[in-house]
């Protein structure tokens, strides 16, 4: 905890993660549809990859004992990829291609660039060593080894690895079902004209994009009326459909902030007000047994609190192993002279100069300035009670790392 009844970022995150059970639903999907999904089972290697010794280059397979400097060798065979190689005739070489299986009796491959060929004879013009240019059976994956662990998020490289194991179907965790509820009678959908006092519903579309990137299933997306009963009714309806409810706005101390009040009256509120900037009015609780994460109402604060707090929670609910992002340490290209009890996440980007790479901050860090995140490519961290001077090493999280 910190002063003024604010919960520190670390304590708040631990509190939320302690209440993030992994979903138990699993399904099998086609390998082509597995990108971004989370493995539901350990994946063990069913057979060696590659299944046999094969050539790493285009060239000539030889037996080292038959190679002598200045001695021509006849070419007795041609081995394209995908063809059974047979046995190398003693004292000869076999024309071989990248990926082709090594014939029995050969123990090296000479690159074609190192060979002079005339008709059906070759003259090797380089030293040859045993195992040269041969990819050994099982050098990538050995039968029975653990290839990928349960909880691994599948990226393109994991798709390729699963394909190399012959898998066409992949067991994955079910998608986390999320309801998004934005609050405010002043909100208008894009495409509609604005009357006095109205604004467009920015947060709905930010959250829809964030959840899609996070691999979640959006099951409900509505704007709440600014009444206590409408808020309660919609939250209870969302709880019946979703694994998680995310709200934006309605969790501060105003008379029209009904989300927090409903959590206290009809559900459970276990966390409120976090020592983070932007985004202090953040709430966590539940309604009808379904977790509710109440984000602030300002657009930049919604983005920051989602990336810092909601994403680790979602990762754990998805059964993932990697809950927290990995940051970089880079020199600051900005200054923060006044200290605060709140940890600040500055919209920033990396920028090169004659002095090297540094992190520069967007000039306006207001919680309502979402354009700062479009200008930036990540968040720089200003720790609690800390002033930052140009050149100080700070932690920087690229958006790609925060959302992957």
PDB file of C-alpha atoms in Angstrom, residues 103-258:
ATOM      1  CA  UNK A 103      23.214 -42.294 -48.599  1.00  0.00           C
ATOM      2  CA  UNK A 104      24.575 -45.132 -46.540  1.00  0.00           C
ATOM      3  CA  UNK A 105      28.372 -45.141 -46.720  1.00  0.00           C
ATOM      4  CA  UNK A 106      28.741 -41.351 -47.031  1.00  0.00           C
ATOM      5  CA  UNK A 107      30.004 -39.302 -44.117  1.00  0.00           C
ATOM      6  CA  UNK A 108      30.534 -35.823 -45.617  1.00  0.00           C
ATOM      7  CA  UNK A 109      29.094 -33.457 -48.223  1.00  0.00           C
ATOM      8  CA  UNK A 110      31.292 -31.159 -50.290  1.00  0.00           C
ATOM      9  CA  UNK A 111      29.669 -27.944 -51.488  1.00  0.00           C
ATOM     10  CA  UNK A 112      29.319 -27.757 -55.259  1.00  0.00           C
ATOM     11  CA  UNK A 113      31.269 -24.495 -55.224  1.00  0.00           C
ATOM     12  CA  UNK A 114      34.276 -26.482 -53.910  1.00  0.00           C
ATOM     13  CA  UNK A 115      34.178 -29.026 -56.716  1.00  0.00           C
ATOM     14  CA  UNK A 116      35.362 -28.963 -60.327  1.00  0.00           C
ATOM     15  CA  UNK A 117      33.217 -31.280 -62.466  1.00  0.00           C
ATOM     16  CA  UNK A 118      33.963 -32.700 -65.891  1.00  0.00           C
ATOM     17  CA  UNK A 119      31.467 -35.070 -67.451  1.00  0.00           C
ATOM     18  CA  UNK A 120      30.887 -37.793 -64.812  1.00  0.00           C
ATOM     19  CA  UNK A 121      34.011 -37.019 -62.789  1.00  0.00           C
ATOM     20  CA  UNK A 122      34.672 -34.466 -60.038  1.00  0.00           C
ATOM     21  CA  UNK A 123      37.819 -33.055 -58.497  1.00  0.00           C
ATOM     22  CA  UNK A 124      37.450 -31.826 -54.936  1.00  0.00           C
ATOM     23  CA  UNK A 125      39.270 -28.545 -54.385  1.00  0.00           C
ATOM     24  CA  UNK A 126      38.872 -28.159 -50.613  1.00  0.00           C
ATOM     25  CA  UNK A 127      39.628 -30.027 -47.428  1.00  0.00           C
ATOM     26  CA  UNK A 128      36.921 -32.444 -46.309  1.00  0.00           C
ATOM     27  CA  UNK A 129      36.047 -33.311 -42.734  1.00  0.00           C
ATOM     28  CA  UNK A 130      33.769 -35.966 -41.290  1.00  0.00           C
ATOM     29  CA  UNK A 131      30.180 -34.739 -40.875  1.00  0.00           C
ATOM     30  CA  UNK A 132      30.804 -31.699 -43.047  1.00  0.00           C
ATOM     31  CA  UNK A 133      27.549 -30.105 -44.295  1.00  0.00           C
ATOM     32  CA  UNK A 134      25.413 -32.895 -42.829  1.00  0.00           C
ATOM     33  CA  UNK A 135      22.357 -32.123 -40.699  1.00  0.00           C
ATOM     34  CA  UNK A 136      22.098 -35.010 -38.264  1.00  0.00           C
ATOM     35  CA  UNK A 137      18.947 -36.981 -37.553  1.00  0.00           C
ATOM     36  CA  UNK A 138      17.130 -35.467 -34.584  1.00  0.00           C
ATOM     37  CA  UNK A 139      19.351 -32.388 -34.402  1.00  0.00           C
ATOM     38  CA  UNK A 140      16.271 -30.124 -34.223  1.00  0.00           C
ATOM     39  CA  UNK A 141      13.973 -32.350 -32.181  1.00  0.00           C
ATOM     40  CA  UNK A 142      14.630 -35.763 -30.688  1.00  0.00           C
ATOM     41  CA  UNK A 143      11.827 -38.279 -30.251  1.00  0.00           C
ATOM     42  CA  UNK A 144      10.241 -38.093 -26.799  1.00  0.00           C
ATOM     43  CA  UNK A 145      11.586 -34.627 -25.963  1.00  0.00           C
ATOM     44  CA  UNK A 146       9.267 -31.853 -24.763  1.00  0.00           C
ATOM     45  CA  UNK A 147       8.921 -29.563 -27.769  1.00  0.00           C
ATOM     46  CA  UNK A 148       6.438 -26.993 -26.445  1.00  0.00           C
ATOM     47  CA  UNK A 149       4.985 -26.629 -22.954  1.00  0.00           C
ATOM     48  CA  UNK A 150       1.362 -26.189 -21.996  1.00  0.00           C
ATOM     49  CA  UNK A 151       0.640 -22.479 -21.680  1.00  0.00           C
ATOM     50  CA  UNK A 152       2.842 -21.465 -24.611  1.00  0.00           C
ATOM     51  CA  UNK A 153       1.307 -18.872 -26.904  1.00  0.00           C
ATOM     52  CA  UNK A 154       1.630 -20.007 -30.498  1.00  0.00           C
ATOM     53  CA  UNK A 155       3.563 -17.688 -32.790  1.00  0.00           C
ATOM     54  CA  UNK A 156       4.518 -18.333 -36.424  1.00  0.00           C
ATOM     55  CA  UNK A 157       7.670 -20.161 -35.337  1.00  0.00           C
ATOM     56  CA  UNK A 158       5.658 -22.470 -33.071  1.00  0.00           C
ATOM     57  CA  UNK A 159       3.292 -23.160 -35.970  1.00  0.00           C
ATOM     58  CA  UNK A 160       6.283 -24.224 -38.031  1.00  0.00           C
ATOM     59  CA  UNK A 161       7.637 -26.413 -35.249  1.00  0.00           C
ATOM     60  CA  UNK A 162       4.284 -28.138 -34.825  1.00  0.00           C
ATOM     61  CA  UNK A 163       4.152 -28.683 -38.572  1.00  0.00           C
ATOM     62  CA  UNK A 164       7.623 -30.263 -38.468  1.00  0.00           C
ATOM     63  CA  UNK A 165       6.183 -32.761 -35.966  1.00  0.00           C
ATOM     64  CA  UNK A 166       3.407 -33.671 -38.370  1.00  0.00           C
ATOM     65  CA  UNK A 167       0.576 -32.069 -36.376  1.00  0.00           C
ATOM     66  CA  UNK A 168      -2.488 -30.881 -38.277  1.00  0.00           C
ATOM     67  CA  UNK A 169      -4.673 -30.378 -35.168  1.00  0.00           C
ATOM     68  CA  UNK A 170      -3.550 -28.500 -32.065  1.00  0.00           C
ATOM     69  CA  UNK A 171      -5.103 -28.673 -28.552  1.00  0.00           C
ATOM     70  CA  UNK A 172      -5.575 -25.103 -27.298  1.00  0.00           C
ATOM     71  CA  UNK A 173      -7.234 -23.280 -24.432  1.00  0.00           C
ATOM     72  CA  UNK A 174     -10.672 -21.861 -25.128  1.00  0.00           C
ATOM     73  CA  UNK A 175     -10.805 -18.147 -25.779  1.00  0.00           C
ATOM     74  CA  UNK A 176     -11.450 -15.921 -22.781  1.00  0.00           C
ATOM     75  CA  UNK A 177     -14.987 -14.523 -23.202  1.00  0.00           C
ATOM     76  CA  UNK A 178     -15.020 -10.814 -22.389  1.00  0.00           C
ATOM     77  CA  UNK A 179     -17.860  -8.299 -22.099  1.00  0.00           C
ATOM     78  CA  UNK A 180     -17.010  -4.627 -22.668  1.00  0.00           C
ATOM     79  CA  UNK A 181     -19.243  -2.009 -21.068  1.00  0.00           C
ATOM     80  CA  UNK A 182     -18.544   1.673 -21.602  1.00  0.00           C
ATOM     81  CA  UNK A 183     -20.257   4.239 -19.405  1.00  0.00           C
ATOM     82  CA  UNK A 184     -21.572   7.720 -20.042  1.00  0.00           C
ATOM     83  CA  UNK A 185     -24.752   9.253 -21.487  1.00  0.00           C
ATOM     84  CA  UNK A 186     -22.496  11.652 -23.347  1.00  0.00           C
ATOM     85  CA  UNK A 187     -21.096   8.885 -25.563  1.00  0.00           C
ATOM     86  CA  UNK A 188     -22.087   8.747 -29.228  1.00  0.00           C
ATOM     87  CA  UNK A 189     -21.151   6.096 -31.775  1.00  0.00           C
ATOM     88  CA  UNK A 190     -18.818   7.162 -34.602  1.00  0.00           C
ATOM     89  CA  UNK A 191     -20.752   8.179 -37.709  1.00  0.00           C
ATOM     90  CA  UNK A 192     -23.481   9.937 -35.744  1.00  0.00           C
ATOM     91  CA  UNK A 193     -23.670  13.744 -35.375  1.00  0.00           C
ATOM     92  CA  UNK A 194     -22.594  15.239 -32.060  1.00  0.00           C
ATOM     93  CA  UNK A 195     -24.860  17.470 -30.001  1.00  0.00           C
ATOM     94  CA  UNK A 196     -23.607  19.866 -27.377  1.00  0.00           C
ATOM     95  CA  UNK A 197     -21.943  18.003 -24.504  1.00  0.00           C
ATOM     96  CA  UNK A 198     -21.473  14.775 -26.455  1.00  0.00           C
ATOM     97  CA  UNK A 199     -18.286  12.947 -27.450  1.00  0.00           C
ATOM     98  CA  UNK A 200     -17.555   9.884 -29.539  1.00  0.00           C
ATOM     99  CA  UNK A 201     -17.168   6.527 -27.798  1.00  0.00           C
ATOM    100  CA  UNK A 202     -13.409   6.164 -28.089  1.00  0.00           C
ATOM    101  CA  UNK A 203     -12.927   3.549 -25.385  1.00  0.00           C
ATOM    102  CA  UNK A 204     -15.237   0.957 -26.933  1.00  0.00           C
ATOM    103  CA  UNK A 205     -13.071   0.711 -30.020  1.00  0.00           C
ATOM    104  CA  UNK A 206      -9.764   0.867 -28.165  1.00  0.00           C
ATOM    105  CA  UNK A 207     -10.884  -2.029 -25.970  1.00  0.00           C
ATOM    106  CA  UNK A 208     -12.277  -4.013 -28.892  1.00  0.00           C
ATOM    107  CA  UNK A 209      -8.909  -3.757 -30.633  1.00  0.00           C
ATOM    108  CA  UNK A 210      -6.917  -4.579 -27.511  1.00  0.00           C
ATOM    109  CA  UNK A 211      -9.013  -7.655 -26.768  1.00  0.00           C
ATOM    110  CA  UNK A 212      -8.770  -8.878 -30.348  1.00  0.00           C
ATOM    111  CA  UNK A 213      -4.988  -8.523 -30.196  1.00  0.00           C
ATOM    112  CA  UNK A 214      -5.015 -10.380 -26.871  1.00  0.00           C
ATOM    113  CA  UNK A 215      -6.855 -13.339 -28.424  1.00  0.00           C
ATOM    114  CA  UNK A 216     -10.103 -12.883 -26.488  1.00  0.00           C
ATOM    115  CA  UNK A 217     -13.672 -13.453 -27.647  1.00  0.00           C
ATOM    116  CA  UNK A 218     -15.917 -10.396 -27.356  1.00  0.00           C
ATOM    117  CA  UNK A 219     -19.344 -11.624 -26.203  1.00  0.00           C
ATOM    118  CA  UNK A 220     -20.993  -8.311 -25.350  1.00  0.00           C
ATOM    119  CA  UNK A 221     -20.216  -4.689 -26.149  1.00  0.00           C
ATOM    120  CA  UNK A 222     -22.647  -2.072 -24.833  1.00  0.00           C
ATOM    121  CA  UNK A 223     -22.815   1.438 -23.465  1.00  0.00           C
ATOM    122  CA  UNK A 224     -24.360   1.682 -20.008  1.00  0.00           C
ATOM    123  CA  UNK A 225     -27.036   4.174 -19.152  1.00  0.00           C
ATOM    124  CA  UNK A 226     -25.969   6.462 -16.327  1.00  0.00           C
ATOM    125  CA  UNK A 227     -28.399   5.011 -13.781  1.00  0.00           C
ATOM    126  CA  UNK A 228     -27.818   2.658 -10.898  1.00  0.00           C
ATOM    127  CA  UNK A 229     -30.464   0.149 -11.964  1.00  0.00           C
ATOM    128  CA  UNK A 230     -29.390   0.058 -15.627  1.00  0.00           C
ATOM    129  CA  UNK A 231     -25.789  -0.466 -14.550  1.00  0.00           C
ATOM    130  CA  UNK A 232     -26.744  -3.291 -12.183  1.00  0.00           C
ATOM    131  CA  UNK A 233     -28.982  -4.990 -14.745  1.00  0.00           C
ATOM    132  CA  UNK A 234     -26.408  -4.856 -17.539  1.00  0.00           C
ATOM    133  CA  UNK A 235     -23.566  -6.054 -15.308  1.00  0.00           C
ATOM    134  CA  UNK A 236     -25.645  -9.044 -14.180  1.00  0.00           C
ATOM    135  CA  UNK A 237     -26.606  -9.840 -17.763  1.00  0.00           C
ATOM    136  CA  UNK A 238     -22.949  -9.639 -18.842  1.00  0.00           C
ATOM    137  CA  UNK A 239     -21.910 -11.882 -15.937  1.00  0.00           C
ATOM    138  CA  UNK A 240     -24.047 -14.701 -17.337  1.00  0.00           C
ATOM    139  CA  UNK A 241     -22.244 -14.583 -20.689  1.00  0.00           C
ATOM    140  CA  UNK A 242     -18.637 -13.675 -19.937  1.00  0.00           C
ATOM    141  CA  UNK A 243     -15.550 -14.926 -18.131  1.00  0.00           C
ATOM    142  CA  UNK A 244     -14.542 -11.308 -17.542  1.00  0.00           C
ATOM    143  CA  UNK A 245     -16.299  -7.947 -17.636  1.00  0.00           C
ATOM    144  CA  UNK A 246     -14.264  -4.857 -18.492  1.00  0.00           C
ATOM    145  CA  UNK A 247     -15.815  -1.451 -17.939  1.00  0.00           C
ATOM    146  CA  UNK A 248     -14.499   1.990 -18.771  1.00  0.00           C
ATOM    147  CA  UNK A 249     -15.565   4.905 -16.586  1.00  0.00           C
ATOM    148  CA  UNK A 250     -17.972   4.816 -13.684  1.00  0.00           C
ATOM    149  CA  UNK A 251     -15.428   3.828 -11.026  1.00  0.00           C
ATOM    150  CA  UNK A 252     -14.480   7.231  -9.623  1.00  0.00           C
ATOM    151  CA  UNK A 253     -16.234   9.226  -6.868  1.00  0.00           C
ATOM    152  CA  UNK A 254     -18.793  11.187  -8.884  1.00  0.00           C
ATOM    153  CA  UNK A 255     -22.547  10.937  -8.441  1.00  0.00           C
ATOM    154  CA  UNK A 256     -22.836   9.375 -11.893  1.00  0.00           C
ATOM    155  CA  UNK A 257     -20.094   6.782 -11.295  1.00  0.00           C
ATOM    156  CA  UNK A 258     -22.356   3.764 -10.763  1.00  0.00           C
TER     157      UNK A 258
END
